[in-house]
Tab-separated table of C-alpha atoms and ligand atoms in Angstrom:
chain	number	residue	atom	x	y	z
W	25	MET	CA	-16.405	-22.479	-46.565
W	26	LYS	CA	-13.992	-23.288	-49.437
W	27	ILE	CA	-11.905	-20.309	-50.522
W	28	LEU	CA	-10.073	-19.839	-53.836
W	29	SER	CA	-7.560	-17.051	-54.434
W	30	ILE	CA	-6.558	-16.243	-58.024
W	31	GLY	CA	-3.338	-14.414	-58.929
W	32	GLU	CA	0.422	-14.331	-59.154
W	33	CYS	CA	2.982	-15.431	-56.589
W	34	MET	CA	6.587	-14.471	-57.353
W	35	ALA	CA	10.053	-15.502	-56.298
W	36	GLU	CA	11.538	-12.826	-54.024
W	37	LEU	CA	15.263	-12.154	-53.592
W	38	SER	CA	15.910	-10.055	-50.487
W	39	PRO	CA	19.333	-8.724	-49.451
W	40	GLN	CA	21.057	-10.186	-46.391
W	41	LYS	CA	23.605	-8.634	-44.018
W	42	GLN	CA	26.574	-9.807	-46.105
W	43	ALA	CA	26.687	-7.622	-49.259
W	44	GLY	CA	25.830	-9.714	-52.324
W	45	ASP	CA	23.965	-12.402	-50.343
W	46	PHE	CA	20.256	-12.794	-51.071
W	47	HIS	CA	17.526	-14.889	-49.505
W	48	LEU	CA	15.048	-16.635	-51.824
W	49	GLY	CA	11.451	-16.352	-50.685
W	50	PHE	CA	8.022	-16.269	-52.334
W	51	ALA	CA	5.279	-13.627	-52.147
W	52	GLY	CA	2.546	-11.887	-54.135
W	53	ASP	CA	-0.582	-9.990	-53.058
W	54	THR	CA	-3.220	-12.711	-53.586
W	55	PHE	CA	-0.884	-15.364	-52.184
W	56	ASN	CA	0.008	-13.254	-49.126
W	57	THR	CA	-3.698	-12.996	-48.272
W	58	VAL	CA	-4.239	-16.766	-48.271
W	59	TRP	CA	-0.973	-17.268	-46.356
W	60	TYR	CA	-2.371	-15.058	-43.562
W	61	LEU	CA	-5.832	-16.607	-43.900
W	62	ARG	CA	-4.357	-20.079	-43.332
W	63	ARG	CA	-2.951	-18.837	-40.001
W	64	LEU	CA	-6.331	-17.371	-38.999
W	65	ASN	CA	-8.344	-20.425	-40.101
W	66	PRO	CA	-6.275	-23.622	-39.877
W	67	ASP	CA	-9.196	-25.917	-40.769
W	68	ILE	CA	-10.835	-24.557	-43.931
W	69	THR	CA	-10.037	-25.464	-47.550
W	70	ILE	CA	-7.926	-22.740	-49.150
W	71	SER	CA	-6.742	-23.099	-52.760
W	72	TYR	CA	-4.432	-20.956	-54.845
W	73	TYR	CA	-5.051	-20.617	-58.588
W	74	THR	CA	-1.995	-19.395	-60.460
W	75	GLY	CA	0.345	-20.270	-63.331
W	76	LEU	CA	3.554	-22.248	-62.853
W	77	GLY	CA	6.252	-23.465	-65.231
W	78	THR	CA	7.872	-26.894	-65.248
W	79	ASP	CA	11.309	-25.755	-64.020
W	80	ALA	CA	12.911	-26.163	-60.600
W	81	ILE	CA	11.839	-22.784	-59.192
W	82	SER	CA	8.228	-23.482	-60.208
W	83	GLU	CA	8.424	-26.812	-58.374
W	84	GLN	CA	9.881	-25.037	-55.341
W	85	MET	CA	6.999	-22.553	-55.393
W	86	ARG	CA	4.467	-25.373	-55.639
W	87	ALA	CA	6.093	-27.132	-52.685
W	88	MET	CA	6.022	-23.889	-50.677
W	89	ILE	CA	2.299	-23.392	-51.430
W	90	LYS	CA	1.589	-26.989	-50.306
W	91	ASP	CA	3.861	-26.769	-47.238
W	92	ASN	CA	1.799	-23.782	-46.110
W	93	GLY	CA	-1.350	-25.892	-46.153
W	94	ILE	CA	-2.737	-24.316	-49.325
W	95	ASP	CA	-4.180	-26.543	-52.043
W	96	ASP	CA	-2.006	-26.308	-55.178
W	97	GLN	CA	-4.099	-28.547	-57.456
W	98	TYR	CA	-5.556	-25.551	-59.323
W	99	ALA	CA	-2.171	-24.157	-60.348
W	100	VAL	CA	-2.100	-24.228	-64.172
W	101	VAL	CA	1.141	-25.569	-65.655
W	102	VAL	CA	2.388	-23.504	-68.599
W	103	PRO	CA	5.236	-25.348	-70.376
W	104	GLY	CA	8.172	-23.143	-71.331
W	105	ARG	CA	7.330	-20.414	-68.821
W	106	THR	CA	8.549	-19.830	-65.292
W	107	VAL	CA	7.496	-17.799	-62.258
W	108	GLY	CA	7.920	-14.025	-61.973
W	109	LEU	CA	10.813	-12.676	-59.904
W	110	TYR	CA	11.484	-9.514	-57.934
W	111	LEU	CA	14.656	-8.327	-56.302
W	112	ILE	CA	14.760	-6.009	-53.298
W	113	SER	CA	17.699	-3.565	-53.190
W	114	LEU	CA	18.454	-1.219	-50.333
W	115	LYS	CA	19.019	2.357	-51.490
W	116	ASN	CA	19.839	4.787	-48.683
W	117	GLY	CA	18.028	2.446	-46.287
W	118	GLU	CA	14.857	2.430	-48.438
W	119	ARG	CA	13.642	-0.761	-50.123
W	120	ASN	CA	13.708	-0.552	-53.905
W	121	PHE	CA	11.978	-3.198	-56.082
W	122	SER	CA	13.031	-4.533	-59.520
W	123	TYR	CA	10.630	-6.894	-61.298
W	124	TRP	CA	11.027	-9.643	-63.920
W	125	ARG	CA	7.514	-10.843	-64.627
W	126	GLY	CA	6.962	-10.237	-68.364
W	127	GLN	CA	7.063	-13.951	-69.194
W	128	SER	CA	5.596	-15.224	-65.955
W	129	ALA	CA	3.391	-18.331	-66.218
W	130	ALA	CA	0.717	-16.551	-64.161
W	131	ARG	CA	0.047	-14.313	-67.165
W	132	SER	CA	-1.586	-17.370	-68.767
W	133	LEU	CA	-3.729	-18.339	-65.787
W	134	ALA	CA	-6.957	-17.467	-67.632
W	135	SER	CA	-6.072	-19.155	-70.918
W	136	ASP	CA	-8.486	-22.070	-70.417
W	137	PRO	CA	-12.004	-20.882	-69.475
W	138	LYS	CA	-13.138	-24.446	-68.624
W	139	VAL	CA	-10.331	-25.017	-66.125
W	140	LEU	CA	-10.988	-21.625	-64.557
W	141	SER	CA	-14.749	-22.176	-64.296
W	142	ARG	CA	-14.267	-25.606	-62.739
W	143	ALA	CA	-12.032	-24.125	-60.027
W	144	ILE	CA	-14.584	-21.379	-59.313
W	145	ASP	CA	-17.436	-23.945	-59.252
W	146	GLU	CA	-15.625	-25.973	-56.609
W	147	HIS	CA	-15.319	-23.086	-54.109
W	148	ASP	CA	-17.700	-20.824	-52.172
W	149	LEU	CA	-15.661	-17.619	-52.047
W	150	ILE	CA	-13.332	-16.334	-54.776
W	151	TYR	CA	-10.694	-13.673	-54.099
W	152	PHE	CA	-8.749	-11.771	-56.773
W	153	SER	CA	-7.085	-8.391	-57.262
W	154	GLY	CA	-6.246	-5.642	-59.704
W	155	ILE	CA	-2.809	-7.238	-60.016
W	156	THR	CA	-4.474	-10.482	-61.154
W	157	LEU	CA	-6.257	-8.484	-63.875
W	158	GLY	CA	-3.250	-6.304	-64.702
W	159	ILE	CA	-0.924	-9.213	-65.598
W	160	LEU	CA	-3.413	-10.731	-68.100
W	161	ASP	CA	-3.885	-9.770	-71.738
W	162	ALA	CA	-7.249	-8.385	-72.901
W	163	THR	CA	-8.648	-11.860	-73.692
W	164	GLY	CA	-7.497	-13.237	-70.329
W	165	ARG	CA	-9.150	-10.344	-68.504
W	166	GLU	CA	-12.441	-10.951	-70.335
W	167	THR	CA	-12.275	-14.673	-69.610
W	168	LEU	CA	-11.580	-14.126	-65.911
W	169	LEU	CA	-14.291	-11.481	-65.489
W	170	ALA	CA	-16.862	-13.657	-67.303
W	171	ALA	CA	-15.989	-16.680	-65.144
W	172	LEU	CA	-16.294	-14.579	-61.966
W	173	GLN	CA	-19.610	-13.104	-63.112
W	174	ALA	CA	-20.917	-16.629	-63.740
W	175	GLY	CA	-19.696	-17.606	-60.275
W	176	ARG	CA	-21.456	-14.642	-58.700
W	177	ASN	CA	-24.660	-15.499	-60.581
W	178	ALA	CA	-24.380	-19.028	-59.178
W	179	GLY	CA	-24.260	-17.634	-55.622
W	180	LYS	CA	-20.502	-17.549	-54.942
W	181	THR	CA	-19.129	-14.623	-52.931
W	182	ILE	CA	-16.620	-12.662	-55.031
W	183	VAL	CA	-14.094	-10.446	-53.201
W	184	PHE	CA	-11.820	-7.969	-55.005
W	185	ASP	CA	-8.917	-5.752	-53.962
W	186	PRO	CA	-8.318	-3.194	-56.771
W	187	ASN	CA	-4.623	-2.943	-55.766
W	188	LEU	CA	-3.943	-0.278	-58.414
W	189	ARG	CA	-0.462	-0.762	-59.970
W	190	PRO	CA	-0.199	1.437	-63.096
W	191	LEU	CA	3.138	-0.118	-64.151
W	192	LEU	CA	1.357	-3.408	-64.869
W	193	TRP	CA	-1.119	-1.834	-67.282
W	194	GLU	CA	-0.779	-0.626	-70.872
W	195	ASP	CA	-2.283	2.740	-69.832
W	196	THR	CA	-4.124	4.217	-66.856
W	197	ALA	CA	-7.470	4.516	-68.684
W	198	THR	CA	-7.464	0.741	-69.244
W	199	MET	CA	-6.499	0.213	-65.591
W	200	ARG	CA	-9.468	2.299	-64.479
W	201	ASP	CA	-11.934	0.636	-66.901
W	202	VAL	CA	-10.931	-2.948	-66.105
W	203	THR	CA	-10.746	-2.232	-62.357
W	204	THR	CA	-14.301	-0.861	-62.523
W	205	ALA	CA	-15.371	-4.012	-64.396
W	206	GLY	CA	-13.632	-6.066	-61.660
W	207	ALA	CA	-15.710	-4.324	-59.008
W	208	GLY	CA	-18.775	-4.917	-61.187
W	209	VAL	CA	-18.477	-8.719	-60.900
W	210	SER	CA	-17.711	-8.541	-57.157
W	211	ASP	CA	-19.818	-8.577	-54.014
W	212	ILE	CA	-17.140	-7.067	-51.802
W	213	VAL	CA	-14.442	-4.529	-52.797
W	214	LEU	CA	-11.474	-3.780	-50.521
W	215	PRO	CA	-9.670	-0.691	-51.905
W	216	SER	CA	-6.860	1.374	-50.344
W	217	PHE	CA	-7.819	5.043	-50.392
W	218	GLU	CA	-4.298	6.362	-51.008
W	219	ASP	CA	-4.195	4.682	-54.461
W	220	GLU	CA	-7.844	5.347	-55.308
W	221	ALA	CA	-7.433	9.080	-54.628
W	222	VAL	CA	-4.498	9.257	-57.051
W	223	TRP	CA	-5.917	7.211	-59.921
W	224	PHE	CA	-9.675	7.867	-59.644
W	225	LYS	CA	-9.450	11.338	-58.080
W	226	ASP	CA	-11.850	10.384	-55.263
W	227	ALA	CA	-12.278	13.244	-52.794
W	228	ASN	CA	-12.717	10.942	-49.782
W	229	PRO	CA	-13.350	7.259	-48.835
W	230	LYS	CA	-17.124	7.767	-49.198
W	231	GLY	CA	-16.478	8.824	-52.808
W	232	THR	CA	-14.483	5.622	-53.421
W	233	THR	CA	-17.307	3.598	-51.876
W	234	GLN	CA	-19.996	5.272	-53.955
W	235	ARG	CA	-18.021	4.657	-57.147
W	236	TYR	CA	-17.607	0.928	-56.472
W	237	LEU	CA	-21.250	0.551	-55.398
W	238	SER	CA	-22.277	2.205	-58.683
W	239	ALA	CA	-20.020	-0.288	-60.508
W	240	GLY	CA	-22.036	-3.179	-59.011
W	241	ALA	CA	-20.508	-4.170	-55.652
W	242	THR	CA	-22.713	-4.425	-52.573
W	243	THR	CA	-20.097	-4.004	-49.813
W	244	VAL	CA	-17.032	-1.737	-49.821
W	245	ILE	CA	-14.379	-1.421	-47.095
W	246	VAL	CA	-11.929	1.430	-47.691
W	247	LYS	CA	-8.514	0.984	-46.050
W	248	ASN	CA	-6.634	4.210	-45.504
W	249	GLY	CA	-3.214	3.564	-43.928
W	250	PRO	CA	-3.235	4.887	-40.329
W	251	ASN	CA	-6.527	6.759	-40.943
W	252	PRO	CA	-10.016	5.482	-40.075
W	253	ILE	CA	-11.583	2.770	-42.222
W	254	TYR	CA	-14.944	3.542	-43.796
W	255	TYR	CA	-17.273	0.665	-44.707
W	256	PHE	CA	-20.643	0.326	-46.344
W	257	SER	CA	-22.704	-2.873	-46.591
W	258	PRO	CA	-26.390	-3.771	-46.966
W	259	GLN	CA	-26.394	-4.244	-43.148
W	260	GLY	CA	-25.099	-0.749	-42.453
W	261	GLU	CA	-22.190	1.645	-42.686
W	262	GLY	CA	-19.617	3.010	-40.273
W	263	THR	CA	-16.137	4.287	-39.560
W	264	ILE	CA	-13.568	2.393	-37.515
W	265	SER	CA	-10.386	3.999	-36.237
W	266	VAL	CA	-7.018	2.291	-36.671
W	267	PRO	CA	-4.871	1.770	-33.545
W	268	THR	CA	-1.819	4.064	-33.562
W	269	ILE	CA	1.490	2.372	-34.332
W	270	THR	CA	4.502	4.394	-33.260
W	271	GLU	CA	7.158	2.436	-35.165
W	272	VAL	CA	6.059	1.482	-38.674
W	273	ILE	CA	8.909	-0.555	-40.200
W	274	ASP	CA	7.554	-1.894	-43.510
W	275	THR	CA	4.009	-1.576	-44.876
W	276	THR	CA	4.473	-4.432	-47.406
W	277	ALA	CA	1.397	-6.713	-47.274
W	278	ALA	CA	-0.492	-4.467	-44.797
W	279	GLY	CA	-3.516	-4.497	-47.091
W	280	ASP	CA	-3.099	-8.191	-47.986
W	281	SER	CA	-3.112	-9.254	-44.326
W	282	PHE	CA	-6.035	-6.926	-43.567
W	283	ASN	CA	-7.985	-8.633	-46.381
W	284	ALA	CA	-7.230	-12.058	-44.856
W	285	ALA	CA	-9.016	-10.984	-41.666
W	286	ILE	CA	-12.039	-9.900	-43.738
W	287	LEU	CA	-12.151	-13.285	-45.536
W	288	SER	CA	-11.790	-15.048	-42.183
W	289	GLY	CA	-14.701	-13.000	-40.818
W	290	LEU	CA	-16.850	-14.006	-43.797
W	291	ASN	CA	-16.022	-17.642	-43.079
W	292	GLU	CA	-16.840	-17.258	-39.389
W	293	ARG	CA	-19.870	-15.025	-40.044
W	294	THR	CA	-18.655	-12.320	-37.668
W	295	SER	CA	-19.928	-8.754	-38.101
W	296	LEU	CA	-18.109	-6.518	-40.583
W	297	ALA	CA	-17.088	-4.161	-37.754
W	298	GLN	CA	-15.516	-7.083	-35.852
W	299	SER	CA	-13.686	-8.312	-38.970
W	300	ILE	CA	-12.344	-4.812	-39.643
W	301	THR	CA	-11.092	-4.541	-36.060
W	302	ALA	CA	-9.368	-7.924	-36.468
W	303	GLY	CA	-7.897	-6.703	-39.785
W	304	CYS	CA	-6.450	-3.614	-38.078
W	305	ARG	CA	-4.915	-5.791	-35.379
W	306	LEU	CA	-3.283	-8.164	-37.865
W	307	SER	CA	-2.058	-5.520	-40.341
W	308	GLY	CA	-0.860	-3.429	-37.389
W	309	SER	CA	1.499	-6.281	-36.445
W	310	VAL	CA	2.542	-6.801	-40.071
W	311	VAL	CA	3.701	-3.175	-40.504
W	312	GLN	CA	5.943	-3.535	-37.457
W	313	ALA	CA	8.130	-6.169	-39.145
W	314	ARG	CA	10.059	-6.450	-42.384
W	315	GLY	CA	8.799	-8.483	-45.369
W	316	ALA	CA	5.479	-9.623	-46.828
W	317	LEU	CA	4.925	-12.801	-44.810
W	318	VAL	CA	5.238	-12.026	-41.116
W	319	THR	CA	4.609	-14.667	-38.484
W	320	VAL	CA	2.599	-12.825	-35.828
B	20	LIG	P1	-3.367	0.374	-46.562
B	20	LIG	O1	-3.701	-0.648	-47.592
B	20	LIG	O2	-1.992	0.957	-46.679
B	20	LIG	O3	-4.408	1.428	-46.432
B	20	LIG	O4	-3.273	-0.404	-45.181
B	20	LIG	C1	-4.099	-1.488	-44.822
B	20	LIG	C2	-4.275	-1.517	-43.323
B	20	LIG	O5	-2.988	-1.665	-42.682
B	20	LIG	C3	-4.837	-0.242	-42.722
B	20	LIG	O6	-6.248	-0.229	-42.795
B	20	LIG	C4	-4.337	-0.316	-41.297
B	20	LIG	O7	-5.169	-1.179	-40.534
B	20	LIG	C5	-2.963	-0.933	-41.459
B	20	LIG	N1	-1.942	0.129	-41.585
B	20	LIG	C6	-1.299	0.529	-42.710
B	20	LIG	N2	-0.439	1.532	-42.453
B	20	LIG	C7	-0.547	1.785	-41.115
B	20	LIG	C8	0.070	2.726	-40.221
B	20	LIG	N3	0.978	3.619	-40.636
B	20	LIG	N4	-0.295	2.678	-38.921
B	20	LIG	C9	-1.213	1.794	-38.475
B	20	LIG	N5	-1.821	0.886	-39.268
B	20	LIG	C10	-1.504	0.874	-40.568
């Protein structure tokens, strides 16, 4: 199976022990998922579709993508732009995030429908998120959704994590509408209940599931932090409990790593229940360490 992930990877500056020292890394939801997927499935083709500039940091990001065994050939080069950046500050021991992504090259990733469609054509499974949609302008969103719909019609498997981030959107009504349209072009939706309850007022994970099935998805797996995971698919539905973790250190990328296990299960044709159990195991390790990309 050839897997394509579409979205934004950013430069990350994280504070070190010495005050004023920062480490430069790279992370971003759709990238984190393929980074974990590469570790689960060393032998499959995994490509990352994003936007990059022509400057040194963009080249460094491209090299990092390649060094991690992820195909970078679908990264669109946007002259005059660069990659987005976020800085982690520690405030009373809590991590605080500042973002610079307004001019990020990834915002133009859907500017050429032909390039986008070719990338989708050349893969079997396409993964994207609400962050991918949120960073685009209205035309970019339409272009991406149309290309994904065409891919789905052609038999590709489309997988979507709504990853609701209201700060990325012009208003919450647009976030809800476009997220619903995202689920509508997708086979599989992987929401996190905590966010869905806030922004869609779902009463419970079954409510979230029903809403995304009505939008057009066929399978929904609702993550819910330490609480049981509810799933519904044409093969059946069920609830799977999450192993208890006594020392949660940092939940960054918990959902992204969980999603990687689901994609890996689709590649290996394991049952949904088995993939969810594997997702709990992986994300359970990820929350016990600091940072988005945890070697487990
Ligand atoms: P979330 O997107 O926050 O719902 O988390 C995704 C997955 O990470 C969950 O389905 C769990 O498998 C795991 N996870 C997140 N938070 C915790 C926690 N506090 N304890 C155990 N597992 C967790």
